[in-house]
CSV table of C-alpha atoms in Angstrom, one decimal:
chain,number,residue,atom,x,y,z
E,15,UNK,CA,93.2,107.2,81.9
E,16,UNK,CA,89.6,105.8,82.5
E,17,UNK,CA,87.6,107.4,85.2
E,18,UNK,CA,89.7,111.1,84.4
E,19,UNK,CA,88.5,113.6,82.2
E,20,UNK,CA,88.2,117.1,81.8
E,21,UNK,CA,84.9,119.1,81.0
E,22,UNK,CA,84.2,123.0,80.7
E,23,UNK,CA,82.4,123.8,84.0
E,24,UNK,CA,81.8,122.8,87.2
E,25,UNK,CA,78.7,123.7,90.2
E,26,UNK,CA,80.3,124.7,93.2
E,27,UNK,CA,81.1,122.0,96.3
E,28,UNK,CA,78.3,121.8,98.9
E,29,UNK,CA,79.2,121.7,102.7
E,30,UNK,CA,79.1,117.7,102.4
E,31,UNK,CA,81.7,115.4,103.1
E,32,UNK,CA,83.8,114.9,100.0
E,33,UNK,CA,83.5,111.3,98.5
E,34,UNK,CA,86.2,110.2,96.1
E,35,UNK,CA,84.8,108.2,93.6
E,36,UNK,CA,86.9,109.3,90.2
E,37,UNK,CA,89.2,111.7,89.8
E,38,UNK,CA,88.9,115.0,87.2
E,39,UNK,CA,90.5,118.2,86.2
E,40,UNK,CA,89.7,121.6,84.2
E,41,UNK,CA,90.6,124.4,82.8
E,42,UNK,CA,89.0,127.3,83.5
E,43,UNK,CA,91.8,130.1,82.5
E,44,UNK,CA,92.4,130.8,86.5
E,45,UNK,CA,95.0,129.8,89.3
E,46,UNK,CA,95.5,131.2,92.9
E,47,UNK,CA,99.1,133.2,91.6
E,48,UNK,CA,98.3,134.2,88.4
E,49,UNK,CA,102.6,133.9,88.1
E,50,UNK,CA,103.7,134.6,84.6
E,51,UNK,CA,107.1,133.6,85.2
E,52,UNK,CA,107.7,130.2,86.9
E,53,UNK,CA,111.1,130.1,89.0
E,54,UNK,CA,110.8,126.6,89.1
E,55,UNK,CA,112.6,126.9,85.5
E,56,UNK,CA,114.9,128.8,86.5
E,57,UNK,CA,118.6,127.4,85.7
E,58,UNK,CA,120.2,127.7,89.8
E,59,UNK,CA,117.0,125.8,91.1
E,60,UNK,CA,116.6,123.3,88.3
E,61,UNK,CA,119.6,122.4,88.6
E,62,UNK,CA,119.1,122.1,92.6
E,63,UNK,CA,118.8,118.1,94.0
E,64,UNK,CA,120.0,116.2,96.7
E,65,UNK,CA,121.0,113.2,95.2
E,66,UNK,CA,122.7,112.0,91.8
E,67,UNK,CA,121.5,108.6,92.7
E,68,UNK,CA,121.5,107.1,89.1
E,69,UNK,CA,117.1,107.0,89.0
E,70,UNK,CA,116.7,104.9,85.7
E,71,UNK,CA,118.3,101.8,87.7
E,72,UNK,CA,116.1,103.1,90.7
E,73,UNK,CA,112.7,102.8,89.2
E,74,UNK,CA,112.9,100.0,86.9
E,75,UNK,CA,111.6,96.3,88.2
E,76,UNK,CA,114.4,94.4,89.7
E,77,UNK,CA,114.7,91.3,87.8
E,78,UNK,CA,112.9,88.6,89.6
E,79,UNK,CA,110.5,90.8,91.4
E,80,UNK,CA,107.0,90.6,91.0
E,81,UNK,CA,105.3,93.9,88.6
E,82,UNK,CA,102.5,94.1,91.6
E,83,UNK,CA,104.7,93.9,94.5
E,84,UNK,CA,107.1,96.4,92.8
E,85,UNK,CA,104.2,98.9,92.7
E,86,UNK,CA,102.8,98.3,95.7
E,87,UNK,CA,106.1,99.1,97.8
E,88,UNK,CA,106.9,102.3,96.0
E,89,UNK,CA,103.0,103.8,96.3
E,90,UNK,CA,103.6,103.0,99.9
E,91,UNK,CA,107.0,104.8,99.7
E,92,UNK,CA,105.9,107.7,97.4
E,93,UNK,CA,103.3,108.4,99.7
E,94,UNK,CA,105.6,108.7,102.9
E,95,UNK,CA,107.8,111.3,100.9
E,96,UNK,CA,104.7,113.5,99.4
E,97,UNK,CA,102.7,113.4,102.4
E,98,UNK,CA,105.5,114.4,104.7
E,99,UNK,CA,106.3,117.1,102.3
E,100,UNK,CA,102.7,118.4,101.9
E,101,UNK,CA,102.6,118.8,105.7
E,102,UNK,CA,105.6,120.9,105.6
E,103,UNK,CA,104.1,123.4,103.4
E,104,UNK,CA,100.4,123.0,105.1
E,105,UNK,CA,100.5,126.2,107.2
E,106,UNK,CA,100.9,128.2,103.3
E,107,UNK,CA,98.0,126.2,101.9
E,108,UNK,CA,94.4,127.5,103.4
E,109,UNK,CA,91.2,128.4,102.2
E,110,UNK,CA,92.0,132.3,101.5
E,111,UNK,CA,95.6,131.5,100.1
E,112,UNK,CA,94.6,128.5,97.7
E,113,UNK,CA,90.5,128.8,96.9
E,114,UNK,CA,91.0,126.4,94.1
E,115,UNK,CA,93.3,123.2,93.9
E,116,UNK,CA,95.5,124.5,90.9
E,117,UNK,CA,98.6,123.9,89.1
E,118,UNK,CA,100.1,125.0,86.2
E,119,UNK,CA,98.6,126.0,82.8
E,120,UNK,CA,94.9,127.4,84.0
E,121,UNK,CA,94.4,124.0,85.9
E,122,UNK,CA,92.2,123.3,88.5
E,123,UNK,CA,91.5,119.8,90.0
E,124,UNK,CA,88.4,119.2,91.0
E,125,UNK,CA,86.5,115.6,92.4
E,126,UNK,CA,83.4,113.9,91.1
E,127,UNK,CA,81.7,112.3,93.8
E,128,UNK,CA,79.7,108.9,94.2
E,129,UNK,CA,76.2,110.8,92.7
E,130,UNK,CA,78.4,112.1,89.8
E,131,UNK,CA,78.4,115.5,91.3
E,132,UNK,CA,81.6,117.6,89.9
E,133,UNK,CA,83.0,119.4,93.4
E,134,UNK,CA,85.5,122.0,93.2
E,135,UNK,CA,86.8,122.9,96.2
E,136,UNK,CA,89.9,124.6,97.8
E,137,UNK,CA,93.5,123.4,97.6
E,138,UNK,CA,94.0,122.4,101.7
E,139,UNK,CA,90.1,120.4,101.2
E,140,UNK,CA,90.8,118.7,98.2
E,141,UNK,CA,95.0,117.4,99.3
E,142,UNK,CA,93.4,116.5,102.4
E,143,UNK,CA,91.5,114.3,100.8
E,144,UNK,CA,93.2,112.7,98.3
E,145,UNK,CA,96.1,111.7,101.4
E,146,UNK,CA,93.0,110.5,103.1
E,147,UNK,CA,91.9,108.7,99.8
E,148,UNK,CA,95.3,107.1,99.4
E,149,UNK,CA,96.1,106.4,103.5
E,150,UNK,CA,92.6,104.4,102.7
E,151,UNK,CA,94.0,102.2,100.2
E,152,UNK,CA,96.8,101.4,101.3
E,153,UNK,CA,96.0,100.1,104.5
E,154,UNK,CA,93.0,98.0,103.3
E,155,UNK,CA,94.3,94.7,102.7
E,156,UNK,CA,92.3,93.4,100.0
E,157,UNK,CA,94.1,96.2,97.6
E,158,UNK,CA,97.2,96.3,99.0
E,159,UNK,CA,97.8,92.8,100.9
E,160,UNK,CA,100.6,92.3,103.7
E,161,UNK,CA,100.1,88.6,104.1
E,162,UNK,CA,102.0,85.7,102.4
E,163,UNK,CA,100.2,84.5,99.8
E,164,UNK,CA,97.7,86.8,99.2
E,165,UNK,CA,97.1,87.7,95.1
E,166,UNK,CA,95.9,91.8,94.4
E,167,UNK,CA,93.0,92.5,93.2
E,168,UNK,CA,91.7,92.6,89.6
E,169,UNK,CA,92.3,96.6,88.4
E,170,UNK,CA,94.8,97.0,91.0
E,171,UNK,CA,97.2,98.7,88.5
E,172,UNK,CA,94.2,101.0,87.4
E,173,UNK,CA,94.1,102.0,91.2
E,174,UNK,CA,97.8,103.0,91.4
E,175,UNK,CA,97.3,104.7,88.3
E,176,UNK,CA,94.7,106.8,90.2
E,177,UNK,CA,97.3,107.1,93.4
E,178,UNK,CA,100.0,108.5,91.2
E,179,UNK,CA,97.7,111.2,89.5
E,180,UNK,CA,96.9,112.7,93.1
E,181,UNK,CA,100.7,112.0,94.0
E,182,UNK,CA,101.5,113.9,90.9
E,183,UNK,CA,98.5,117.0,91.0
E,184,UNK,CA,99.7,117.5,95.2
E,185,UNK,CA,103.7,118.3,93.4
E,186,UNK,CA,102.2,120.5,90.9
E,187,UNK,CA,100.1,122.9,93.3
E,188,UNK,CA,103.4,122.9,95.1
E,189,UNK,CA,105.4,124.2,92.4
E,190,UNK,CA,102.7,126.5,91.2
E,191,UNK,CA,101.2,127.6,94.0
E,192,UNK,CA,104.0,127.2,96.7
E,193,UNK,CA,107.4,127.7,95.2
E,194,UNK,CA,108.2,130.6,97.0
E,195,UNK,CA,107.8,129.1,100.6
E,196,UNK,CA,109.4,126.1,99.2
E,197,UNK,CA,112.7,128.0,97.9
E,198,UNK,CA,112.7,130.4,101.3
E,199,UNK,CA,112.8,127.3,103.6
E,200,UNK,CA,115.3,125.3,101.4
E,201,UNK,CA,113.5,122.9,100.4
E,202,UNK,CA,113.7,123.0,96.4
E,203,UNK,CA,116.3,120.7,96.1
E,204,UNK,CA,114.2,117.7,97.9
E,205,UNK,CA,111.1,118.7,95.7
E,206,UNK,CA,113.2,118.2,92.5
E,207,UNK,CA,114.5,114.9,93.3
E,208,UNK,CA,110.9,114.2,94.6
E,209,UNK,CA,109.4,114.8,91.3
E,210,UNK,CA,111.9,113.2,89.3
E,211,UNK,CA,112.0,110.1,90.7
E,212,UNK,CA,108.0,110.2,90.7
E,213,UNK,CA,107.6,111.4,87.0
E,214,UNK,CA,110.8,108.7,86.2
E,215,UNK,CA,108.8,106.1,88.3
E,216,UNK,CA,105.7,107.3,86.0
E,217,UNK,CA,107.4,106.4,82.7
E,218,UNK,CA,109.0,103.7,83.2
E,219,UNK,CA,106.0,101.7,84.5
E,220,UNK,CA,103.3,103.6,82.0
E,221,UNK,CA,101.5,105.1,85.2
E,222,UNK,CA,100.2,108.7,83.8
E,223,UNK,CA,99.0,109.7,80.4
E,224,UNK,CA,100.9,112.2,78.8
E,225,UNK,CA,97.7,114.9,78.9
E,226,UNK,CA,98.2,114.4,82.6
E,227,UNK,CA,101.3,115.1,82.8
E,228,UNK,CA,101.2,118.1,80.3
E,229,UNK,CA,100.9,120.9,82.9
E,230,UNK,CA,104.4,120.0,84.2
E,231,UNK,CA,106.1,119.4,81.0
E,232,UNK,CA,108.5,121.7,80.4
E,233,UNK,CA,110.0,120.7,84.4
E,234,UNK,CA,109.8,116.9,83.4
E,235,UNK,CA,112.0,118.1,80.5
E,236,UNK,CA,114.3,120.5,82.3
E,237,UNK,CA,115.2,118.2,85.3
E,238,UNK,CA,115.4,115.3,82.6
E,239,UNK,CA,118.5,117.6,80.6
């Protein structure tokens, strides 16, 4: 996807206020767990949802509805569900717990702000952001307009696009970094539907590249079975 990359190395964030003016990730052969096993995998929580809702019919553009409308409803819905999930998790997620925004496979997400800077920073910082980022978006009308008759703006789909890779990274942190708390307070079930729909959502409207998505492959394919 334009304006994502990865690159070998990154200088540390200064005290400043994060900007977000792209969005980048890299491996640097670390996490906060360093989990060799992943329980997300496991058979009895894979297999955990809360609905059977059939998602395929779910996801795909109702005929007669316009593409931009269509993804502008379910960014605004996706980011009701992920947010509200985040924040149930938020008290696990601090500086000392999480000093790097990380998910699976030695990633860490980082920002590149409006100088160009690369700003790695730690997981409660950088999810705080990117809700921030998003909550920004959505509620500035000439991205995501409200009013009859109003067109969205050229690159609009490039912006969702950008939306659903932070909607995406803030699910993978969970599972990697937050399983645990997520299984002991019963929540796995919700997060599996949660991602399925998303990744589904993903697919069927050619949101994320498949090197995004990478990290997370082998759940994508194991909730997909």
């Amino acid at each position: 996807m334009g304006g994502c990359h990865s690159y070998p190395s990154a200088k540390k964030a200064d005290s400043k206020t994060l900007q977000l003016s792209d969005i980048s990730d890299e491996k640097l052969g670390i996490n906060n767990n360093n989990l060799e096993e992943r329980p997300y995998l496991q058979q009895q929580n894979v297999s955990q949802q809360i609905s059977h809702t059939d998602m395929v019919a779910l996801t795909a553009l109702p005929p007669g509805v316009d593409r931009a409308e269509w993804l502008a409803s379910n960014t605004v819905a996706f980011f009701k569900h992920i947010n509200l999930f985040s924040s149930a998790l938020s008290e696990f997620c601090t500086p000392s717990t999480c000093p790097t925004a990380c998910g699976p496979g030695d990633t860490v997400y980082i920002w590149t702000d409006d100088h160009g800077r690369k700003l790695k920073c730690p997981a409660p910082v950088y999810f705080d952001c990117a809700m921030s980022y998003i909550q920004e978006l959505l509620t500035d009308e000439d991205v995501f307009p409200t009013k009859a008759g109003s067109v969205f703006p050229t690159g609009f789909v490039f912006l969702v696009q950008k939306v659903f890779l932070l909607f995406f990274r803030t699910l993978a942190h969970i599972y990697w970094s937050h399983y645990t708390e997520t299984l002991a307070l019963g929540l796995h079930a919700h997060l599996n539907t949660l991602f399925a729909h998303l990744t589904l959502f993903c697919q069927q409207h050619g949101l994320l590249d498949p090197e995004d998505t990478k990290p997370m492959q082998d759940l994508i394919t194991a909730l997909g079975q």
